[in-house]
PDB file of C-alpha atoms in Angstrom:
ATOM      1  CA  MET A   6      75.640   1.619 150.218  1.00  0.00           C
ATOM      2  CA  HIS A   7      77.180  -0.399 147.154  1.00  0.00           C
ATOM      3  CA  GLN A   8      76.639   0.667 143.173  1.00  0.00           C
ATOM      4  CA  ALA A   9      73.636  -0.911 142.666  1.00  0.00           C
ATOM      5  CA  GLU A  10      71.693   0.568 145.223  1.00  0.00           C
ATOM      6  CA  SER A  11      73.313   4.103 144.366  1.00  0.00           C
ATOM      7  CA  GLN A  12      72.413   3.482 140.660  1.00  0.00           C
ATOM      8  CA  LEU A  13      69.009   2.134 142.239  1.00  0.00           C
ATOM      9  CA  GLU A  14      68.674   5.753 143.895  1.00  0.00           C
ATOM     10  CA  ALA A  15      69.640   7.555 140.933  1.00  0.00           C
ATOM     11  CA  PHE A  16      66.253   5.897 138.990  1.00  0.00           C
ATOM     12  CA  LEU A  17      64.303   7.066 141.587  1.00  0.00           C
ATOM     13  CA  GLY A  18      65.594  10.378 142.048  1.00  0.00           C
ATOM     14  CA  ARG A  19      63.551  11.081 138.342  1.00  0.00           C
ATOM     15  CA  TYR A  20      60.386  10.365 139.963  1.00  0.00           C
ATOM     16  CA  LEU A  21      58.296  13.296 141.789  1.00  0.00           C
ATOM     17  CA  PRO A  22      59.337  12.966 145.656  1.00  0.00           C
ATOM     18  CA  GLY A  23      55.863  11.311 146.981  1.00  0.00           C
ATOM     19  CA  ILE A  24      56.237   8.506 144.323  1.00  0.00           C
ATOM     20  CA  ALA A  25      59.551   8.253 144.576  1.00  0.00           C
ATOM     21  CA  ALA A  26      59.613   7.981 148.417  1.00  0.00           C
ATOM     22  CA  ILE A  27      56.312   5.156 148.197  1.00  0.00           C
ATOM     23  CA  GLY A  28      58.706   3.564 145.418  1.00  0.00           C
ATOM     24  CA  ARG A  29      61.588   3.256 147.573  1.00  0.00           C
ATOM     25  CA  GLY A  30      60.118   2.726 150.987  1.00  0.00           C
ATOM     26  CA  ALA A  31      58.298  -0.407 149.268  1.00  0.00           C
ATOM     27  CA  VAL A  32      61.480  -1.621 148.155  1.00  0.00           C
ATOM     28  CA  ARG A  33      63.045  -1.564 151.066  1.00  0.00           C
ATOM     29  CA  HIS A  34      60.454  -3.042 152.976  1.00  0.00           C
ATOM     30  CA  LEU A  35      60.437  -5.549 150.552  1.00  0.00           C
ATOM     31  CA  HIS A  36      64.213  -6.239 150.722  1.00  0.00           C
ATOM     32  CA  ALA A  37      63.579  -5.955 154.706  1.00  0.00           C
ATOM     33  CA  ARG A  38      61.175  -9.244 154.408  1.00  0.00           C
ATOM     34  CA  LEU A  39      62.724 -11.278 151.942  1.00  0.00           C
ATOM     35  CA  PRO A  40      66.325 -10.699 152.812  1.00  0.00           C
ATOM     36  CA  GLY A  41      67.044 -14.011 150.703  1.00  0.00           C
ATOM     37  CA  CYS A  42      65.727 -12.662 147.705  1.00  0.00           C
ATOM     38  CA  ASP A  43      67.558 -10.464 144.838  1.00  0.00           C
ATOM     39  CA  ALA A  44      66.077  -7.142 144.122  1.00  0.00           C
ATOM     40  CA  LEU A  45      66.650  -7.105 140.308  1.00  0.00           C
ATOM     41  CA  VAL A  46      66.560  -3.497 139.299  1.00  0.00           C
ATOM     42  CA  TYR A  47      65.127  -2.932 135.349  1.00  0.00           C
ATOM     43  CA  ASP A  48      64.706   1.056 134.124  1.00  0.00           C
ATOM     44  CA  ASN A  49      62.758   0.006 131.433  1.00  0.00           C
ATOM     45  CA  TYR A  50      60.735   2.226 128.453  1.00  0.00           C
ATOM     46  CA  GLN A  51      57.185   2.004 130.581  1.00  0.00           C
ATOM     47  CA  ALA A  52      59.019   2.042 134.568  1.00  0.00           C
ATOM     48  CA  LEU A  53      60.742   1.341 136.621  1.00  0.00           C
ATOM     49  CA  ALA A  54      60.721  -1.984 138.243  1.00  0.00           C
ATOM     50  CA  VAL A  55      62.580  -4.503 141.026  1.00  0.00           C
ATOM     51  CA  GLY A  56      61.763  -8.182 141.220  1.00  0.00           C
ATOM     52  CA  PHE A  57      62.442 -10.334 143.900  1.00  0.00           C
ATOM     53  CA  SER A  58      64.027 -13.302 143.245  1.00  0.00           C
ATOM     54  CA  PRO A  59      65.331 -16.365 145.350  1.00  0.00           C
ATOM     55  CA  ASP A  60      67.581 -17.525 143.363  1.00  0.00           C
ATOM     56  CA  GLY A  61      68.407 -14.305 141.078  1.00  0.00           C
ATOM     57  CA  ARG A  62      66.728 -15.301 137.772  1.00  0.00           C
ATOM     58  CA  THR A  63      64.341 -12.809 136.422  1.00  0.00           C
ATOM     59  CA  GLY A  64      61.646 -15.815 135.996  1.00  0.00           C
ATOM     60  CA  SER A  65      61.706 -16.828 139.581  1.00  0.00           C
ATOM     61  CA  SER A  66      61.000 -13.235 140.975  1.00  0.00           C
ATOM     62  CA  ILE A  67      57.829 -13.639 143.787  1.00  0.00           C
ATOM     63  CA  VAL A  68      57.129 -10.033 143.723  1.00  0.00           C
ATOM     64  CA  SER A  69      57.773  -6.865 142.397  1.00  0.00           C
ATOM     65  CA  ILE A  70      57.244  -2.646 143.005  1.00  0.00           C
ATOM     66  CA  ALA A  71      56.949  -0.655 139.626  1.00  0.00           C
ATOM     67  CA  LEU A  72      56.894   3.129 139.695  1.00  0.00           C
ATOM     68  CA  TYR A  73      55.012   5.128 137.178  1.00  0.00           C
ATOM     69  CA  PRO A  74      55.090   8.171 136.819  1.00  0.00           C
ATOM     70  CA  ARG A  75      51.898   8.645 138.918  1.00  0.00           C
ATOM     71  CA  TRP A  76      51.907   5.692 141.233  1.00  0.00           C
ATOM     72  CA  VAL A  77      53.359   2.972 142.313  1.00  0.00           C
ATOM     73  CA  SER A  78      52.170  -1.183 142.122  1.00  0.00           C
ATOM     74  CA  LEU A  79      53.215  -4.568 143.887  1.00  0.00           C
ATOM     75  CA  PHE A  80      53.185  -6.866 141.697  1.00  0.00           C
ATOM     76  CA  PHE A  81      52.583 -10.457 142.056  1.00  0.00           C
ATOM     77  CA  LEU A  82      54.085 -12.307 139.344  1.00  0.00           C
ATOM     78  CA  GLN A  83      53.002 -15.816 140.030  1.00  0.00           C
ATOM     79  CA  ALA A  84      49.472 -14.982 141.219  1.00  0.00           C
ATOM     80  CA  THR A  85      47.887 -17.971 139.717  1.00  0.00           C
ATOM     81  CA  GLY A  86      45.937 -19.734 142.555  1.00  0.00           C
ATOM     82  CA  LEU A  87      46.712 -17.174 145.277  1.00  0.00           C
ATOM     83  CA  PRO A  88      43.984 -16.737 147.730  1.00  0.00           C
ATOM     84  CA  ASP A  89      42.494 -13.274 147.647  1.00  0.00           C
ATOM     85  CA  PRO A  90      39.332 -13.147 149.644  1.00  0.00           C
ATOM     86  CA  GLY A  91      39.422  -9.471 149.660  1.00  0.00           C
ATOM     87  CA  GLN A  92      39.823  -9.174 146.018  1.00  0.00           C
ATOM     88  CA  LEU A  93      42.464  -7.042 145.969  1.00  0.00           C
ATOM     89  CA  LEU A  94      44.267  -7.886 143.165  1.00  0.00           C
ATOM     90  CA  LYS A  95      43.814  -6.351 140.176  1.00  0.00           C
ATOM     91  CA  GLY A  96      44.903  -7.586 136.317  1.00  0.00           C
ATOM     92  CA  SER A  97      43.253 -10.070 133.842  1.00  0.00           C
ATOM     93  CA  GLY A  98      46.941 -11.688 132.624  1.00  0.00           C
ATOM     94  CA  SER A  99      47.545 -15.599 133.383  1.00  0.00           C
ATOM     95  CA  THR A 100      49.482 -15.181 136.182  1.00  0.00           C
ATOM     96  CA  VAL A 101      49.985 -11.389 137.179  1.00  0.00           C
ATOM     97  CA  ARG A 102      47.751  -9.000 139.235  1.00  0.00           C
ATOM     98  CA  HIS A 103      48.582  -6.152 141.584  1.00  0.00           C
ATOM     99  CA  ILE A 104      47.833  -3.681 143.870  1.00  0.00           C
ATOM    100  CA  ARG A 105      48.147   0.172 143.577  1.00  0.00           C
ATOM    101  CA  LEU A 106      50.146   1.344 146.661  1.00  0.00           C
ATOM    102  CA  ASP A 107      48.926   4.696 148.040  1.00  0.00           C
ATOM    103  CA  SER A 108      51.413   4.578 151.120  1.00  0.00           C
ATOM    104  CA  VAL A 109      54.596   2.290 152.147  1.00  0.00           C
ATOM    105  CA  ASP A 110      52.201   1.351 155.018  1.00  0.00           C
ATOM    106  CA  ASP A 111      50.342  -0.007 152.666  1.00  0.00           C
ATOM    107  CA  LEU A 112      52.536  -3.131 152.738  1.00  0.00           C
ATOM    108  CA  ASP A 113      51.466  -3.524 156.145  1.00  0.00           C
ATOM    109  CA  LEU A 114      48.001  -4.135 155.828  1.00  0.00           C
ATOM    110  CA  PRO A 115      46.667  -7.655 156.802  1.00  0.00           C
ATOM    111  CA  PRO A 116      45.211  -9.014 153.650  1.00  0.00           C
ATOM    112  CA  ILE A 117      48.789  -8.001 151.838  1.00  0.00           C
ATOM    113  CA  ARG A 118      50.591  -9.364 154.266  1.00  0.00           C
ATOM    114  CA  ALA A 119      48.730 -12.251 153.415  1.00  0.00           C
ATOM    115  CA  LEU A 120      49.070 -12.082 150.064  1.00  0.00           C
ATOM    116  CA  ILE A 121      52.631 -11.972 150.219  1.00  0.00           C
ATOM    117  CA  GLU A 122      53.089 -14.700 152.425  1.00  0.00           C
ATOM    118  CA  ALA A 123      50.959 -16.623 150.055  1.00  0.00           C
ATOM    119  CA  ALA A 124      52.936 -15.761 147.228  1.00  0.00           C
ATOM    120  CA  VAL A 125      56.420 -16.494 149.440  1.00  0.00           C
ATOM    121  CA  SER A 126      54.909 -19.810 150.349  1.00  0.00           C
ATOM    122  CA  GLY A 127      53.475 -20.855 146.824  1.00  0.00           C
ATOM    123  CA  ALA A 128      56.672 -19.686 145.091  1.00  0.00           C
ATOM    124  CA  LYS A 129      58.235 -21.894 142.185  1.00  0.00           C
ATOM    125  CA  VAL A 130      61.616 -21.391 143.353  1.00  0.00           C
ATOM    126  CA  PRO A 131      61.674 -21.987 147.303  1.00  0.00           C
ATOM    127  CA  TYR A 132      62.805 -19.044 149.577  1.00  0.00           C
ATOM    128  CA  ASP A 133      65.778 -19.702 151.579  1.00  0.00           C
ATOM    129  CA  PRO A 134      65.931 -17.277 154.276  1.00  0.00           C
ATOM    130  CA  ALA A 135      69.436 -17.968 154.883  1.00  0.00           C
ATOM    131  CA  ARG A 136      70.736 -17.018 151.447  1.00  0.00           C
ATOM    132  CA  THR A 137      72.031 -13.180 151.435  1.00  0.00           C
ATOM    133  CA  GLY A 138      70.169 -11.627 148.279  1.00  0.00           C
ATOM    134  CA  GLN A 139      71.606  -8.928 146.456  1.00  0.00           C
ATOM    135  CA  PHE A 140      70.838  -5.388 144.604  1.00  0.00           C
ATOM    136  CA  VAL A 141      71.325  -6.206 141.010  1.00  0.00           C
ATOM    137  CA  ILE A 142      71.028  -3.418 137.786  1.00  0.00           C
ATOM    138  CA  LYS A 143      69.130  -6.130 135.451  1.00  0.00           C
ATOM    139  CA  SER A 144      68.593  -3.727 132.415  1.00  0.00           C
ATOM    140  CA  VAL A 145      68.647   0.357 132.137  1.00  0.00           C
ATOM    141  CA  SER A 146      66.628   1.224 128.520  1.00  0.00           C
ATOM    142  CA  ALA A 147      68.254   3.666 126.511  1.00  0.00           C
ATOM    143  CA  LYS A 148      64.950   5.180 125.590  1.00  0.00           C
ATOM    144  CA  GLN A 149      62.094   5.843 128.306  1.00  0.00           C
ATOM    145  CA  LYS A 150      58.891   7.539 128.573  1.00  0.00           C
ATOM    146  CA  PRO A 151      59.297  10.204 131.323  1.00  0.00           C
ATOM    147  CA  ARG A 152      59.396   9.848 135.203  1.00  0.00           C
ATOM    148  CA  ARG A 153      57.058  12.688 136.007  1.00  0.00           C
ATOM    149  CA  PRO A 154      53.721  13.339 134.604  1.00  0.00           C
ATOM    150  CA  ALA A 155      53.697  16.163 131.871  1.00  0.00           C
TER     151      ALA A 155
END
């Protein structure tokens, strides 16, 4: 395990075991599904987020996993125009939408797999499966909300 992955594991350890397990599994799932993307880790004030970027730049990230004290969400960071016949995507922003994950297995549900595929194929920076992605700690906020419910 590389240093960034060890740090990510330490960040995950601050969450309740069930939330940490969903987050850990979701990050592993997306890293395996998108090995050409860098996993950009942000231990922010509000949440722990891991974005998957085809070129290592934050603005190019296609999807991300965000952990909150009570749930884990899959964010689509370039959601404008994504086909969503099941109306799974939530949010009202101009570009970002999300799906709350109840289990890592949700990522294998056909409608969610289709959304991920559409997001990857429509990404503004093309995904290159031949590229080797890596884990990168991008930021750690000095001040953070509690990672477990009160």
